[in-house]
Every structure is written in structure tokens, then in C-alpha cells.
Amino acid sequence: MKVKKKEFGQFFTEPTIAGFMVDLVLEKNSKTFLDPAVGPGVFPQIANERNPGLTITACEIDPEMIDRFKKENEYPHRLVEEDYLNCRFKEKYDAIICNPPYNKFQSIPGRENLIAEFQHRYHIALSGYSNICVYFLIKSINELKKNGKCCYIIPYEFMNTGYGVVIKQYLLDSGMLKTILKFDNSLNLFEEAITTSCIILLENKKHDRVELVNISDLEELRTGTFQNTKEYLYSELDPKEKWIQYFEAADARIAHRNTVKVSAFGKVSRGIATGANSYFTLNHSMIENRSLSPGVCLPCLTKAPDVKDVVFTEAAFRRLSAMDKKVYIFDGERAETEADFAYIKYGEETDVDKAYLTSHRNPWYAIEDKKPAPILICVFSRERIKVIRNEMGIKNLTAFHGFHLAEPDEELANILFCYLLTPIAQELLYRSRREYGDGLTKFEPNDLTKAEMLDLRLLRTIDRQRILTIYEEIKQQNAEVKIEELDAIFRSYLEA
Ligand SMILES: C[S@@+](CC[C@H](N)C(=O)[O-])C[C@H]1O[C@@H](n2cnc3c(N)ncnc32)[C@H](O)[C@@H]1O
């Protein structure tokens, strides 16, 4: 049987985690149990072993999975063979456990109707960008008996993204939120699913505080002893904030002084999206082979790993070009020669003009008009955020975000760049991150624009001068020397 990851979001829960979740919700006197997305049946199997008299209800939509479930589950149960989101149960449940499908909003059938129905039935105005797992969670919360418990394992992106704000508000308003256990993103729980995970425990009675647990070792689930646990009053949690920050160790959350939002200095925005990089990005040999004119081939950074120099200059560009790296983009609107027009024709013959972005552009071969940014920030990072001072003023594709200053100011750009290199600056930016599992972190432009940073206007002249001298050293040696010294300077303003 083929596992349908895309269509039905089939990722299976490892038995240790499943057992832990069952133990969280099942009481000796629990009588009724529901699994809304049962798959092969790991939750009801364990629940039945723990409480043999339990009345078990399970839902599954995929016919092949239904067959598998029937073969592998012989204890008494009721299997509802339909879409959980369409099921209308007459009864409520003592225990609900679920690992729901996690399909992004684009692939939720009848999304508009579902949103209207959830507004009407559960009084929640879900955003159109909500992941399907959120619909499951909200529905289940409403199917709990008084004092019943519900446990979900889902990606924790809802705690950090825009669509999650109403969900966090809903969980707090319900009073049912009891515990969130967040798995460290180095623990890749679901093979091949690049996602983060958390377990949410809810109980249908009024709570006014929540326990937040950071799990960095699965052994903690086996032993039930958690190293990093914090308790917050509901009133201390702001649904508009990224909740990831509440999980961080107390010492990592020390308040910093003299901070402002990044937006006080400028704006971070995404790079150029071509819609067909294999056609639009070029290296020196491709330009020569096709005899393209220099005017149509614009210097542009296309891939993050190509850039090894932290200060990117004309010389660095020439080196990459000589290495035949793809550091040009084709701008068809500047076509002049027969060879240029032939390349446009080649694009049409190979259907480049029919791709999503190109077909929505007029003409399809135009390049987005985005100003080069003085500082570039790599979109994905592991451990450290890669920051590049763009002295050359080269364009960039979406692998990089551009930090545009409110007003052009070379000196400020140099100081800001030095600041962004330091561990203290990165620590503040990391609070706005989105985690992708397997240690990978992504920043959206807005995450960065809204992040906190040192108010660089407060720097004393002597410190400004020292920072600018260090900048020149970094540029000359093209190495991240002196970062410790920079860190100490900036830290002295941020920490009391
Ligand atoms: C993430 S898997 C979890 C399976 C199992 N509970 C586990 O934890 O190993 C989700 C399951 O829900 C099923 N599913 C997807 N959409 C569904 C829907 N709308 N209603 C009911 N089941 C659904 C999938 O076929 C899949 O078997």
C-alpha cells in the first residue's frame, strides 16, 4: 500500500509518542474515545490495551487505509468511513487523540465553505491560510465531554504564523489549554516531513494557566521527567506574539534594553522571483554559447551557497563569474540583438512563458524591478544567519532577502552589517524565526522587519568609529574576524 503523504497527509506516530499521548488523556474511568484521523490505528490500539472496556470511535477517509485498519484492529470499535470534518457526532467524548493530516491551505477541498461553517458552528473566524490540522483541532475541542481531555500532535507553526493568532485566542478563550509540549526542531519526528511538532493537551474545564514544555530528548517522554518546563498565566500569553519565545530558557529570554523594531531603520523584502530559474539564471558559458548581449544579462546572486565572501564586491563577482557560477539573470525587456530575441523564442518553445509567474507577467520575460539592497540575508539558515554586505549593489533572487534602509546611508549600512554578524543580534532575530525541522530555520521578510534590534542611533562616536574600522578589517581579510569584539560593543548597550 502506498503511503499518501500529499493527498491525505499520512505520517504515522511512533509508538512511544503515541503511548505517551494516550497516557496524557486516558483516565481509569474514561468510557468513550475518539481518533478523528486514525490511519493504521496506533492510538486506539494502545488505548484499548490500557482500558479494555473503552468504547472506541475512529474516522478515516482513505479507502486503502480503511482496509488496512480493518485488518490490523480486531478489538471492538466503530469505524466511521468518511471525512471527519463532515461527521456529525451525536455524542461527546471523554478522550480524543489525534495526529491529523497537515495539508497546507491550498489543498483543502471546499475551504471557503469550511471557513463559513466554522464561523457559524464554532464562532471562530479562521484565516484562509490555516493548515487543515487546525480545523480538526477546533472541531475536536467542541466534541469533548465536560472534564474530557483532548491531545493533538501537530506542527507548531500556528504558534508563530499570522493564521495562528485566532487559534491561540480561541484556545485561551476556551479555558481548556493545559499543556503544550514543543519538540526541539532537531528531533525530526516524522521522516521526510520537514516540519516542527508539538503536542497540545486540552481539558474541558476552566484553566487559567498553561504549562509549556521544551523537549530536546525523546527519552524525556519515556521517563516522564521534563528538563525544561515553564508555567504561564493565560494573561501573560499574547496571541499576537510568536509563542515560540515563551518556550525559551529563562536565561535566553532576559529583557534587553535600548531595542527598537528593525523597521525603525528600514524594511526587509524578498528577492526577485523569476518563476523559472533554470531559464532565467545564466552563467558565463551559457551567455557565450548563446551570444547574448551584455545588456540583457544582469549580475544577480541566485544561490546562497555560491556566496563565500561576507562583503560582496565587484572582485567577488568577477571571481564567481570566472568560476562559471550562475551569477546573471536574463532580462528579456532589454533584448537588442537577434541572439537575444532567439533566446526569448527558445523560452516560448520550451513553455517557460506558461509557468505560473511568467504567465501572469507582461511581457512574460520581464524581470521584477527591485532595487539592490545594501545588506542581504539568507532566507534559510542553520545555527547562524548568513548576512552579506552588498557593496557591489548586485541584484538578488529569492534565496536572499534584502535589507533596504529607509534612506541610503553607506556608513549606517556598514554599522548595521557589523551588528547583524554578532551573536547578540542573531539571538534577537532568532526569536522571530520559523522552524522547519531538522535544524533548518526560515525567515520571512516580515519576521525580520518586525524583529527587535539594538537602536544603533544610541552608539557613542567612539564606538561607531571602532565599528567602522573593524568593518574595513573584515572587508580586507574577508573573514569574520573581530566578531567577539563587535559582540562586546553591541552587548554593552543591550544588557544592563
Ligand atoms: C497524519 S496521519 C495519522 C495516522 C495515525 N493516527 C497515526 O498517528 O499514525 C492522518 C490520517 O488521517 C487520514 N485523513 C486525512 N484526511 C482525513 C479526513 N478529512 N477525515 C478523516 N481522516 C483523514 C489520512 O488518510 C491518514 O491516515
Short mmCIF file of C-alpha atoms and ligand atoms in Angstrom, two decimals:
data_model
loop_
_atom_site.label_atom_id
_atom_site.label_comp_id
_atom_site.label_asym_id
_atom_site.label_seq_id
_atom_site.Cartn_x
_atom_site.Cartn_y
_atom_site.Cartn_z
CA MET A 1 0.00 0.00 0.00
CA LYS A 2 1.38 3.41 -1.00
CA VAL A 3 1.55 5.94 1.83
CA LYS A 4 -0.28 9.06 0.61
CA LYS A 5 1.62 11.91 2.19
CA LYS A 6 0.43 14.68 -0.08
CA GLU A 7 -3.18 13.69 -0.66
CA PHE A 8 -4.15 12.55 2.84
CA GLY A 9 -1.26 13.85 4.96
CA GLN A 10 -0.28 10.32 6.04
CA PHE A 11 2.52 10.49 8.61
CA PHE A 12 2.46 7.91 11.35
CA THR A 13 3.06 8.37 15.05
CA GLU A 14 5.90 6.46 16.63
CA PRO A 15 4.55 4.09 19.37
CA THR A 16 6.49 5.75 22.25
CA ILE A 17 4.95 9.10 21.42
CA ALA A 18 1.54 7.53 20.83
CA GLY A 19 1.71 5.77 24.23
CA PHE A 20 2.71 9.00 25.92
CA MET A 21 -0.25 10.80 24.34
CA VAL A 22 -2.70 8.07 25.32
CA ASP A 23 -1.46 8.26 28.91
CA LEU A 24 -1.98 12.02 28.90
CA VAL A 25 -5.69 11.78 28.16
CA LEU A 26 -6.94 8.41 29.30
CA GLU A 27 -8.28 8.13 32.86
CA LYS A 28 -9.29 4.89 34.57
CA ASN A 29 -12.93 5.93 34.31
CA SER A 30 -12.76 7.16 30.66
CA LYS A 31 -15.56 5.45 28.77
CA THR A 32 -15.54 6.92 25.28
CA PHE A 33 -12.61 7.52 22.94
CA LEU A 34 -12.33 9.18 19.52
CA ASP A 35 -9.48 9.24 16.98
CA PRO A 36 -10.55 11.58 14.13
CA ALA A 37 -7.73 10.56 11.70
CA VAL A 38 -6.96 7.01 12.71
CA GLY A 39 -4.66 5.69 9.93
CA PRO A 40 -3.40 2.20 10.84
CA GLY A 41 -4.73 2.67 14.40
CA VAL A 42 -1.80 3.22 16.76
CA PHE A 43 -3.81 5.35 19.23
CA PRO A 44 -6.91 3.13 19.64
CA GLN A 45 -4.72 0.01 19.85
CA ILE A 46 -2.80 1.40 22.81
CA ALA A 47 -5.94 2.91 24.36
CA ASN A 48 -7.68 -0.48 24.14
CA GLU A 49 -4.72 -2.19 25.81
CA ARG A 50 -4.76 0.35 28.64
CA ASN A 51 -8.58 0.38 29.09
CA PRO A 52 -10.09 -2.78 27.59
CA GLY A 53 -13.70 -1.69 28.19
CA LEU A 54 -13.32 1.55 26.24
CA THR A 55 -15.90 2.44 23.56
CA ILE A 56 -13.74 3.36 20.59
CA THR A 57 -14.77 5.51 17.61
CA ALA A 58 -12.36 6.21 14.76
CA CYS A 59 -12.56 8.14 11.48
CA GLU A 60 -10.63 7.53 8.29
CA ILE A 61 -11.19 8.88 4.80
CA ASP A 62 -8.75 6.88 2.65
CA PRO A 63 -10.32 3.58 1.41
CA GLU A 64 -6.95 1.78 1.33
CA MET A 65 -6.15 2.91 4.85
CA ILE A 66 -9.63 1.77 5.94
CA ASP A 67 -8.85 -1.75 4.63
CA ARG A 68 -5.54 -1.76 6.47
CA PHE A 69 -7.18 -0.55 9.68
CA LYS A 70 -9.81 -3.31 9.47
CA LYS A 71 -7.11 -5.97 9.04
CA GLU A 72 -4.94 -4.72 11.89
CA ASN A 73 -7.56 -3.84 14.55
CA GLU A 74 -9.61 -6.68 15.98
CA TYR A 75 -10.89 -5.24 19.28
CA PRO A 76 -14.45 -3.78 19.41
CA HIS A 77 -14.68 -0.40 17.70
CA ARG A 78 -16.81 1.76 15.43
CA LEU A 79 -15.06 2.92 12.25
CA VAL A 80 -16.61 5.95 10.56
CA GLU A 81 -15.53 5.79 6.92
CA GLU A 82 -15.81 9.42 5.95
CA ASP A 83 -14.28 12.86 6.14
CA TYR A 84 -14.03 13.76 9.83
CA LEU A 85 -14.76 17.38 9.02
CA ASN A 86 -18.17 16.30 7.65
CA CYS A 87 -19.04 13.93 10.52
CA ARG A 88 -21.82 14.99 12.85
CA PHE A 89 -21.50 13.03 16.08
CA LYS A 90 -24.45 12.90 18.44
CA GLU A 91 -22.31 12.08 21.45
CA LYS A 92 -19.33 13.78 23.08
CA TYR A 93 -16.12 12.03 24.17
CA ASP A 94 -14.08 11.53 27.34
CA ALA A 95 -10.83 11.22 25.39
CA ILE A 96 -9.85 12.45 21.91
CA ILE A 97 -6.41 11.78 20.45
CA CYS A 98 -5.29 12.77 17.01
CA ASN A 99 -2.39 13.10 14.63
CA PRO A 100 -4.35 14.97 11.93
CA PRO A 101 -3.37 15.46 8.29
CA TYR A 102 -1.24 18.58 7.81
CA ASN A 103 -2.19 19.90 4.42
CA LYS A 104 -1.49 23.48 3.57
CA PHE A 105 -4.47 25.73 2.84
CA GLN A 106 -4.16 25.42 -0.96
CA SER A 107 -5.10 21.75 -0.90
CA ILE A 108 -8.11 21.87 1.45
CA PRO A 109 -11.21 21.00 -0.60
CA GLY A 110 -14.15 23.40 -0.09
CA ARG A 111 -12.08 25.73 2.07
CA GLU A 112 -14.45 28.70 1.74
CA ASN A 113 -17.44 26.62 2.88
CA LEU A 114 -15.48 25.17 5.78
CA ILE A 115 -14.49 28.64 6.99
CA ALA A 116 -18.13 29.79 6.85
CA GLU A 117 -19.26 26.64 8.67
CA PHE A 118 -16.65 27.02 11.42
CA GLN A 119 -17.68 30.64 11.90
CA HIS A 120 -21.31 29.60 12.25
CA ARG A 121 -20.81 26.45 14.31
CA TYR A 122 -17.78 27.23 16.49
CA HIS A 123 -17.70 31.05 16.35
CA ILE A 124 -14.16 31.24 15.07
CA ALA A 125 -13.10 33.35 12.08
CA LEU A 126 -10.37 31.11 10.65
CA SER A 127 -7.99 32.63 8.14
CA GLY A 128 -7.98 31.17 4.62
CA TYR A 129 -4.30 30.33 5.16
CA SER A 130 -4.96 27.89 8.02
CA ASN A 131 -3.49 24.43 7.79
CA ILE A 132 -6.11 21.61 7.75
CA CYS A 133 -4.91 20.33 11.14
CA VAL A 134 -6.36 23.45 12.73
CA TYR A 135 -9.89 22.59 11.53
CA PHE A 136 -9.51 19.15 13.09
CA LEU A 137 -8.36 20.63 16.39
CA ILE A 138 -11.16 23.19 16.67
CA LYS A 139 -13.80 20.59 15.82
CA SER A 140 -12.42 18.11 18.37
CA ILE A 141 -12.34 20.68 21.16
CA ASN A 142 -16.07 21.05 20.63
CA GLU A 143 -16.65 17.32 20.84
CA LEU A 144 -15.22 16.91 24.34
CA LYS A 145 -17.39 15.89 27.29
CA LYS A 146 -17.16 18.03 30.41
CA ASN A 147 -13.81 17.24 32.07
CA GLY A 148 -12.85 15.25 28.95
CA LYS A 149 -9.30 15.51 27.58
CA CYS A 150 -8.01 16.01 24.07
CA CYS A 151 -4.47 15.57 22.83
CA TYR A 152 -3.20 16.55 19.36
CA ILE A 153 0.21 16.25 17.78
CA ILE A 154 0.56 18.97 15.14
CA PRO A 155 3.18 21.26 13.60
CA TYR A 156 3.76 24.21 15.88
CA GLU A 157 3.79 26.73 13.05
CA PHE A 158 0.38 28.00 14.22
CA MET A 159 2.13 29.44 17.30
CA ASN A 160 4.28 31.69 15.08
CA THR A 161 2.27 32.50 11.97
CA GLY A 162 -0.44 35.02 11.19
CA TYR A 163 -3.21 32.47 10.78
CA GLY A 164 -2.46 31.13 14.27
CA VAL A 165 -3.47 34.30 16.10
CA VAL A 166 -7.21 33.46 16.15
CA ILE A 167 -6.43 29.88 17.14
CA LYS A 168 -4.29 30.92 20.11
CA GLN A 169 -7.04 33.35 21.11
CA TYR A 170 -9.63 30.57 20.79
CA LEU A 171 -7.59 28.16 22.92
CA LEU A 172 -7.18 30.79 25.64
CA ASP A 173 -10.86 31.85 25.50
CA SER A 174 -11.94 28.22 25.82
CA GLY A 175 -10.02 27.93 29.09
CA MET A 176 -9.17 24.35 28.05
CA LEU A 177 -5.50 24.79 27.18
CA LYS A 178 -3.49 22.86 29.75
CA THR A 179 -0.07 21.98 28.29
CA ILE A 180 1.94 22.42 25.11
CA LEU A 181 4.98 20.20 24.65
CA LYS A 182 7.20 21.54 21.90
CA PHE A 183 9.74 19.22 20.30
CA ASP A 184 13.13 20.71 19.62
CA ASN A 185 13.40 21.07 15.87
CA SER A 186 16.46 18.84 15.70
CA LEU A 187 14.16 15.93 16.64
CA ASN A 188 12.70 15.09 13.25
CA LEU A 189 9.66 13.10 14.40
CA PHE A 190 8.12 12.40 11.05
CA GLU A 191 10.51 11.06 8.46
CA GLU A 192 10.68 13.22 5.32
CA ALA A 193 8.17 15.70 6.71
CA ILE A 194 10.18 18.87 7.12
CA THR A 195 8.09 20.23 9.88
CA THR A 196 8.10 21.00 13.53
CA SER A 197 5.94 19.26 16.06
CA CYS A 198 4.17 19.89 19.32
CA ILE A 199 1.70 18.03 21.46
CA ILE A 200 -1.23 20.06 22.71
CA LEU A 201 -3.21 18.87 25.72
CA LEU A 202 -6.65 20.34 26.41
CA GLU A 203 -9.12 19.58 29.16
CA ASN A 204 -12.75 20.66 29.16
CA LYS A 205 -12.76 22.65 32.35
CA LYS A 206 -11.62 26.18 33.17
CA HIS A 207 -7.87 26.70 33.44
CA ASP A 208 -6.09 29.99 33.94
CA ARG A 209 -2.52 28.84 33.44
CA VAL A 210 -0.67 26.75 30.92
CA GLU A 211 2.43 24.63 31.15
CA LEU A 212 4.94 24.99 28.30
CA VAL A 213 7.48 22.21 27.91
CA ASN A 214 10.50 22.18 25.63
CA ILE A 215 11.51 18.63 24.73
CA SER A 216 15.03 18.18 23.41
CA ASP A 217 15.37 14.44 24.02
CA LEU A 218 12.70 11.80 23.37
CA GLU A 219 13.97 9.99 26.46
CA GLU A 220 12.06 12.63 28.43
CA LEU A 221 8.79 11.19 27.07
CA ARG A 222 9.82 7.69 28.11
CA THR A 223 10.71 8.74 31.64
CA GLY A 224 8.07 11.46 32.01
CA THR A 225 10.70 13.79 33.50
CA PHE A 226 10.98 17.10 31.68
CA GLN A 227 14.07 19.27 31.89
CA ASN A 228 12.62 22.49 30.61
CA THR A 229 9.14 23.36 31.85
CA LYS A 230 7.57 26.74 32.41
CA GLU A 231 4.19 27.82 33.67
CA TYR A 232 2.42 30.95 32.45
CA LEU A 233 -0.84 32.59 33.44
CA TYR A 234 -3.13 32.84 30.42
CA SER A 235 -2.99 36.61 30.92
CA GLU A 236 0.79 36.53 30.31
CA LEU A 237 0.41 35.00 26.83
CA ASP A 238 -0.31 37.36 23.97
CA PRO A 239 -1.95 35.59 20.99
CA LYS A 240 -0.50 38.22 18.63
CA GLU A 241 3.06 37.36 19.71
CA LYS A 242 5.04 34.37 18.43
CA TRP A 243 4.62 31.85 21.24
CA ILE A 244 7.94 30.20 20.49
CA GLN A 245 9.59 32.86 22.66
CA TYR A 246 7.68 31.67 25.74
CA PHE A 247 9.40 28.29 25.49
CA GLU A 248 12.89 29.63 25.55
CA ALA A 249 15.01 29.07 28.62
CA ALA A 250 14.65 31.82 31.18
CA ASP A 251 18.25 32.95 30.75
CA ALA A 252 17.78 33.21 26.97
CA ARG A 253 14.81 35.47 27.45
CA ILE A 254 16.43 38.16 29.51
CA ALA A 255 14.98 41.51 28.61
CA HIS A 256 17.27 43.70 26.57
CA ARG A 257 17.34 47.45 26.79
CA ASN A 258 17.76 50.06 24.07
CA THR A 259 15.93 48.00 21.47
CA VAL A 260 13.69 49.07 18.60
CA LYS A 261 11.99 47.17 15.81
CA VAL A 262 14.10 46.57 12.70
CA SER A 263 11.51 48.72 10.87
CA ALA A 264 12.99 51.78 12.64
CA PHE A 265 15.90 51.52 10.19
CA GLY A 266 14.31 50.12 7.07
CA LYS A 267 12.48 47.21 5.59
CA VAL A 268 13.38 43.66 4.71
CA SER A 269 11.88 42.40 1.46
CA ARG A 270 12.15 39.30 -0.66
CA GLY A 271 14.38 38.99 -3.69
CA ILE A 272 13.42 38.70 -7.36
CA ALA A 273 11.19 35.74 -8.22
CA THR A 274 11.74 34.67 -11.83
CA GLY A 275 9.21 31.82 -11.94
CA ALA A 276 11.66 29.70 -13.98
CA ASN A 277 15.18 29.90 -12.59
CA SER A 278 16.59 27.27 -14.95
CA TYR A 279 15.77 29.58 -17.89
CA PHE A 280 16.41 33.00 -16.39
CA THR A 281 19.65 32.30 -14.49
CA LEU A 282 22.80 32.17 -16.60
CA ASN A 283 26.50 31.53 -16.26
CA HIS A 284 29.29 32.87 -18.38
CA SER A 285 29.44 29.87 -20.74
CA MET A 286 25.69 29.98 -21.40
CA ILE A 287 25.95 33.67 -22.26
CA GLU A 288 28.84 32.98 -24.63
CA ASN A 289 27.27 29.93 -26.27
CA ARG A 290 24.09 31.84 -27.00
CA SER A 291 25.98 35.04 -27.92
CA LEU A 292 23.69 37.07 -25.64
CA SER A 293 24.42 40.79 -25.48
CA PRO A 294 25.87 42.11 -22.20
CA GLY A 295 22.85 44.40 -21.74
CA VAL A 296 20.37 41.51 -21.26
CA CYS A 297 22.47 39.67 -18.70
CA LEU A 298 22.24 41.42 -15.35
CA PRO A 299 24.58 40.49 -12.50
CA CYS A 300 22.49 38.75 -9.85
CA LEU A 301 23.11 36.44 -6.89
CA THR A 302 20.99 33.38 -7.49
CA LYS A 303 22.10 30.81 -4.87
CA ALA A 304 23.13 31.29 -1.25
CA PRO A 305 25.94 28.66 -1.18
CA ASP A 306 27.78 30.49 -4.03
CA VAL A 307 28.49 33.48 -1.82
CA LYS A 308 31.52 32.87 0.36
CA ASP A 309 32.56 36.50 0.89
CA VAL A 310 30.77 38.34 3.70
CA VAL A 311 31.47 41.64 1.96
CA PHE A 312 30.42 41.22 -1.65
CA THR A 313 32.35 43.42 -4.09
CA GLU A 314 32.90 43.64 -7.86
CA ALA A 315 36.02 41.49 -7.38
CA ALA A 316 34.00 38.74 -5.67
CA PHE A 317 31.51 38.89 -8.52
CA ARG A 318 34.25 38.54 -11.15
CA ARG A 319 35.62 35.52 -9.29
CA LEU A 320 32.23 33.78 -9.29
CA SER A 321 31.68 34.62 -12.95
CA ALA A 322 35.10 33.18 -13.84
CA MET A 323 34.17 30.01 -11.93
CA ASP A 324 31.14 29.77 -14.27
CA LYS A 325 28.64 30.18 -11.43
CA LYS A 326 25.16 31.33 -12.36
CA VAL A 327 25.52 34.96 -11.39
CA TYR A 328 23.47 36.59 -14.17
CA ILE A 329 19.78 36.82 -14.94
CA PHE A 330 18.25 37.27 -18.33
CA ASP A 331 16.16 40.43 -18.66
CA GLY A 332 14.27 39.97 -21.94
CA GLU A 333 12.96 43.51 -21.91
CA ARG A 334 16.47 44.70 -22.73
CA ALA A 335 16.78 42.40 -25.76
CA GLU A 336 18.52 44.10 -28.68
CA THR A 337 20.23 41.56 -30.86
CA GLU A 338 18.94 38.64 -32.91
CA ALA A 339 20.57 36.26 -30.43
CA ASP A 340 18.69 37.90 -27.52
CA PHE A 341 15.36 37.52 -29.35
CA ALA A 342 16.23 33.94 -30.25
CA TYR A 343 16.60 33.19 -26.51
CA ILE A 344 13.12 34.64 -25.88
CA LYS A 345 11.77 32.44 -28.68
CA TYR A 346 13.52 29.45 -27.13
CA GLY A 347 11.72 30.26 -23.85
CA GLU A 348 8.39 30.16 -25.65
CA GLU A 349 9.22 26.92 -27.46
CA THR A 350 10.05 25.28 -24.14
CA ASP A 351 6.88 26.67 -22.44
CA VAL A 352 8.73 28.89 -19.97
CA ASP A 353 6.05 31.51 -20.73
CA LYS A 354 3.33 29.11 -19.43
CA ALA A 355 4.69 28.78 -15.89
CA TYR A 356 2.61 30.34 -13.13
CA LEU A 357 4.61 33.53 -12.57
CA THR A 358 5.69 34.08 -16.16
CA SER A 359 2.14 33.68 -17.49
CA HIS A 360 0.99 36.38 -15.04
CA ARG A 361 3.70 38.81 -16.16
CA ASN A 362 3.58 41.19 -19.11
CA PRO A 363 5.77 40.57 -21.02
CA TRP A 364 6.47 37.12 -19.59
CA TYR A 365 10.26 37.62 -19.90
CA ALA A 366 10.38 40.84 -17.85
CA ILE A 367 12.35 40.83 -14.58
CA GLU A 368 10.82 42.27 -11.42
CA ASP A 369 12.07 45.78 -10.87
CA LYS A 370 13.63 45.55 -7.40
CA LYS A 371 16.37 47.83 -6.17
CA PRO A 372 19.55 46.09 -4.98
CA ALA A 373 19.79 46.10 -1.18
CA PRO A 374 22.93 47.13 0.74
CA ILE A 375 22.60 44.10 3.02
CA LEU A 376 21.45 40.61 2.07
CA ILE A 377 20.19 37.97 4.48
CA CYS A 378 19.92 34.31 3.50
CA VAL A 379 16.34 33.05 3.77
CA PHE A 380 17.30 29.67 5.23
CA SER A 381 19.86 29.17 7.94
CA ARG A 382 21.30 26.55 10.25
CA GLU A 383 22.80 27.72 13.55
CA ARG A 384 23.84 31.15 12.18
CA ILE A 385 22.06 33.63 9.96
CA LYS A 386 24.21 34.38 6.91
CA VAL A 387 24.48 38.13 6.35
CA ILE A 388 26.21 39.73 3.34
CA ARG A 389 27.22 43.36 2.86
CA ASN A 390 26.35 44.05 -0.77
CA GLU A 391 28.95 46.67 -1.64
CA MET A 392 28.67 45.94 -5.33
CA GLY A 393 24.94 46.68 -5.38
CA ILE A 394 24.18 43.36 -7.11
CA LYS A 395 20.60 42.15 -7.56
CA ASN A 396 19.40 39.02 -5.77
CA LEU A 397 16.87 36.23 -6.24
CA THR A 398 14.57 34.90 -3.52
CA ALA A 399 17.29 32.83 -1.80
CA PHE A 400 18.18 36.12 -0.12
CA HIS A 401 16.11 38.85 1.47
CA GLY A 402 17.24 42.42 1.01
CA PHE A 403 17.55 44.84 3.94
CA HIS A 404 16.68 48.24 2.46
CA LEU A 405 17.48 51.28 4.56
CA ALA A 406 14.85 53.98 4.91
CA GLU A 407 17.40 56.42 3.39
CA PRO A 408 20.59 55.38 1.52
CA ASP A 409 23.44 55.67 4.05
CA GLU A 410 26.69 53.76 3.44
CA GLU A 411 28.03 54.30 6.94
CA LEU A 412 24.85 53.09 8.59
CA ALA A 413 24.82 50.07 6.24
CA ASN A 414 28.36 49.16 7.37
CA ILE A 415 27.46 49.51 11.05
CA LEU A 416 24.21 47.61 10.64
CA PHE A 417 26.03 44.82 8.81
CA CYS A 418 28.59 44.55 11.64
CA TYR A 419 25.75 44.45 14.14
CA LEU A 420 23.89 41.68 12.24
CA LEU A 421 27.00 39.49 12.24
CA THR A 422 27.13 39.32 16.03
CA PRO A 423 25.69 36.53 18.20
CA ILE A 424 23.68 39.02 20.27
CA ALA A 425 21.97 40.48 17.16
CA GLN A 426 21.27 36.99 15.85
CA GLU A 427 19.84 35.90 19.18
CA LEU A 428 17.27 38.71 18.98
CA LEU A 429 16.45 37.94 15.34
CA TYR A 430 16.11 34.22 16.09
CA ARG A 431 13.14 34.97 18.30
CA SER A 432 11.19 35.70 15.11
CA ARG A 433 12.18 32.54 13.31
CA ARG A 434 10.06 29.84 11.77
CA GLU A 435 11.43 26.39 12.27
CA TYR A 436 11.35 23.78 9.55
CA GLY A 437 12.51 20.72 11.44
CA ASP A 438 15.94 19.12 11.12
CA GLY A 439 17.63 22.27 12.43
CA LEU A 440 16.55 24.39 9.47
CA THR A 441 15.26 27.89 10.16
CA LYS A 442 13.46 30.16 7.75
CA PHE A 443 12.85 33.87 7.99
CA GLU A 444 10.07 35.59 6.10
CA PRO A 445 10.76 39.26 5.29
CA ASN A 446 8.14 40.39 7.77
CA ASP A 447 9.56 38.21 10.56
CA LEU A 448 12.76 40.21 10.22
CA THR A 449 11.19 43.65 9.74
CA LYS A 450 9.22 43.17 12.97
CA ALA A 451 12.12 41.67 14.97
CA GLU A 452 13.85 43.55 17.77
CA MET A 453 17.33 45.05 17.39
CA LEU A 454 19.64 47.50 19.09
CA ASP A 455 18.79 51.12 18.46
CA LEU A 456 22.01 51.89 16.58
CA ARG A 457 21.36 55.64 16.92
CA LEU A 458 22.47 55.31 20.54
CA LEU A 459 26.03 54.29 19.66
CA ARG A 460 28.66 56.67 21.02
CA THR A 461 31.01 58.24 18.45
CA ILE A 462 33.98 56.31 19.78
CA ASP A 463 32.12 53.01 19.31
CA ARG A 464 30.88 53.98 15.84
CA GLN A 465 34.44 54.71 14.78
CA ARG A 466 35.76 51.46 16.17
CA ILE A 467 32.98 49.50 14.42
CA LEU A 468 33.77 51.20 11.09
CA THR A 469 37.45 50.33 11.49
CA ILE A 470 36.53 46.72 12.19
CA TYR A 471 34.30 46.77 9.11
CA GLU A 472 37.31 47.69 6.96
CA GLU A 473 39.31 44.86 8.53
CA ILE A 474 36.56 42.37 7.79
CA LYS A 475 36.42 43.62 4.22
CA GLN A 476 40.19 43.41 3.71
CA GLN A 477 40.67 39.99 5.26
CA ASN A 478 37.30 38.79 4.05
CA ALA A 479 36.97 36.79 7.22
CA GLU A 480 34.67 37.14 10.15
CA VAL A 481 37.43 38.42 12.38
CA LYS A 482 36.73 40.58 15.38
CA ILE A 483 33.18 39.33 15.83
CA GLU A 484 33.83 38.88 19.53
CA GLU A 485 34.87 42.48 19.86
CA LEU A 486 31.84 43.67 17.91
CA ASP A 487 29.61 41.48 20.06
CA ALA A 488 31.03 43.01 23.22
CA ILE A 489 30.42 46.55 21.95
CA PHE A 490 26.79 45.94 20.99
CA ARG A 491 26.09 43.82 24.07
CA SER A 492 27.23 46.65 26.33
CA TYR A 493 24.25 48.68 25.05
CA LEU A 494 21.74 45.84 25.17
CA GLU A 495 22.47 44.25 28.51
CA ALA A 496 22.14 46.00 31.81
C1 LIG B 1 -1.07 12.04 9.99
S1 LIG B 1 -1.92 10.57 9.62
C2 LIG B 1 -2.04 9.86 11.23
C3 LIG B 1 -2.40 8.43 11.25
C4 LIG B 1 -2.39 7.77 12.64
N1 LIG B 1 -3.38 8.33 13.50
C5 LIG B 1 -1.02 7.91 13.28
O1 LIG B 1 -0.89 8.77 14.11
O2 LIG B 1 -0.10 7.15 12.96
C6 LIG B 1 -3.53 11.17 9.28
C7 LIG B 1 -4.54 10.16 8.80
O3 LIG B 1 -5.79 10.85 8.58
C8 LIG B 1 -6.39 10.42 7.38
N2 LIG B 1 -7.21 11.55 6.89
C9 LIG B 1 -6.81 12.56 6.08
N3 LIG B 1 -7.82 13.42 5.89
C10 LIG B 1 -8.88 12.95 6.61
C11 LIG B 1 -10.20 13.42 6.84
N4 LIG B 1 -10.63 14.53 6.27
N5 LIG B 1 -11.01 12.71 7.66
C12 LIG B 1 -10.56 11.56 8.25
N6 LIG B 1 -9.32 11.06 8.06
C13 LIG B 1 -8.49 11.76 7.27
C14 LIG B 1 -5.22 10.05 6.48
O4 LIG B 1 -5.61 9.13 5.49
C15 LIG B 1 -4.23 9.47 7.49
O5 LIG B 1 -4.42 8.09 7.62
#
